[in-house]
C-alpha angles and dihedrals in degrees: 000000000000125000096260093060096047084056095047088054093050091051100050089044082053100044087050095051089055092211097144109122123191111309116241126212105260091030112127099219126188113237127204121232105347121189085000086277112099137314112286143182115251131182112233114235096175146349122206120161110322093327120103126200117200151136123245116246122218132171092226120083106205126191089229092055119055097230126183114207125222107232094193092049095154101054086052084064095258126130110211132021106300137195131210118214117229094230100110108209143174130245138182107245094227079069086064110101110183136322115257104182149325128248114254121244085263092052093034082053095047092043089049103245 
């Protein structure tokens, strides 16, 4: 079973469980289903009523696309270098599956927050 499937089945077994809590700014989240593409990590910027800002996360930097990296990428709950991208976007709450870190003081620092 690849990767990808293995992290579809955690995150159905978490959104049933309901388990999500209220995201706080500087929280990496993992989102179902973004742009309509695949289920993807994002850093929440700010959480107001059901309605979440935030910026995509990717493992891959690309010279089109302004990236900051976060250098503490494991205790945000990643598992490999990781880069945010500096769109700034909106997202209902219910598409919030479960919280997978926080940034560390070094990373919160660097992000602003």
């Amino acid at each position: 079973m690849t990767d990808y499937m293995l992290q579809h089945k955690r995150n159905l077994k978490a959104a049933e469980s309901c388990g999500r809590g209220t995201p706080k700014p500087g929280e990496v989240r993992w989102v179902s289903n973004l742009d309509g593409i695949k289920d993807r990590p994002v850093l929440v910027l700010e959480h107001s009523g059901n309605n979440i800002r935030f910026r995509k996360c990717t493992s891959k930097s690309s010279a089109e696309f302004q990236c900051d990296l976060i250098e503490d990428y494991y205790e945000a709950g990643l598992v490999k270098s990781t880069f945010v991208d500096r769109e700034v976007r909106v997202i209902d709450r219910n598409r919030l599956v479960r919280k997978m870190g926080s940034l560390s003081d070094y990373d919160r620092e660097k992000f602003g927050f």
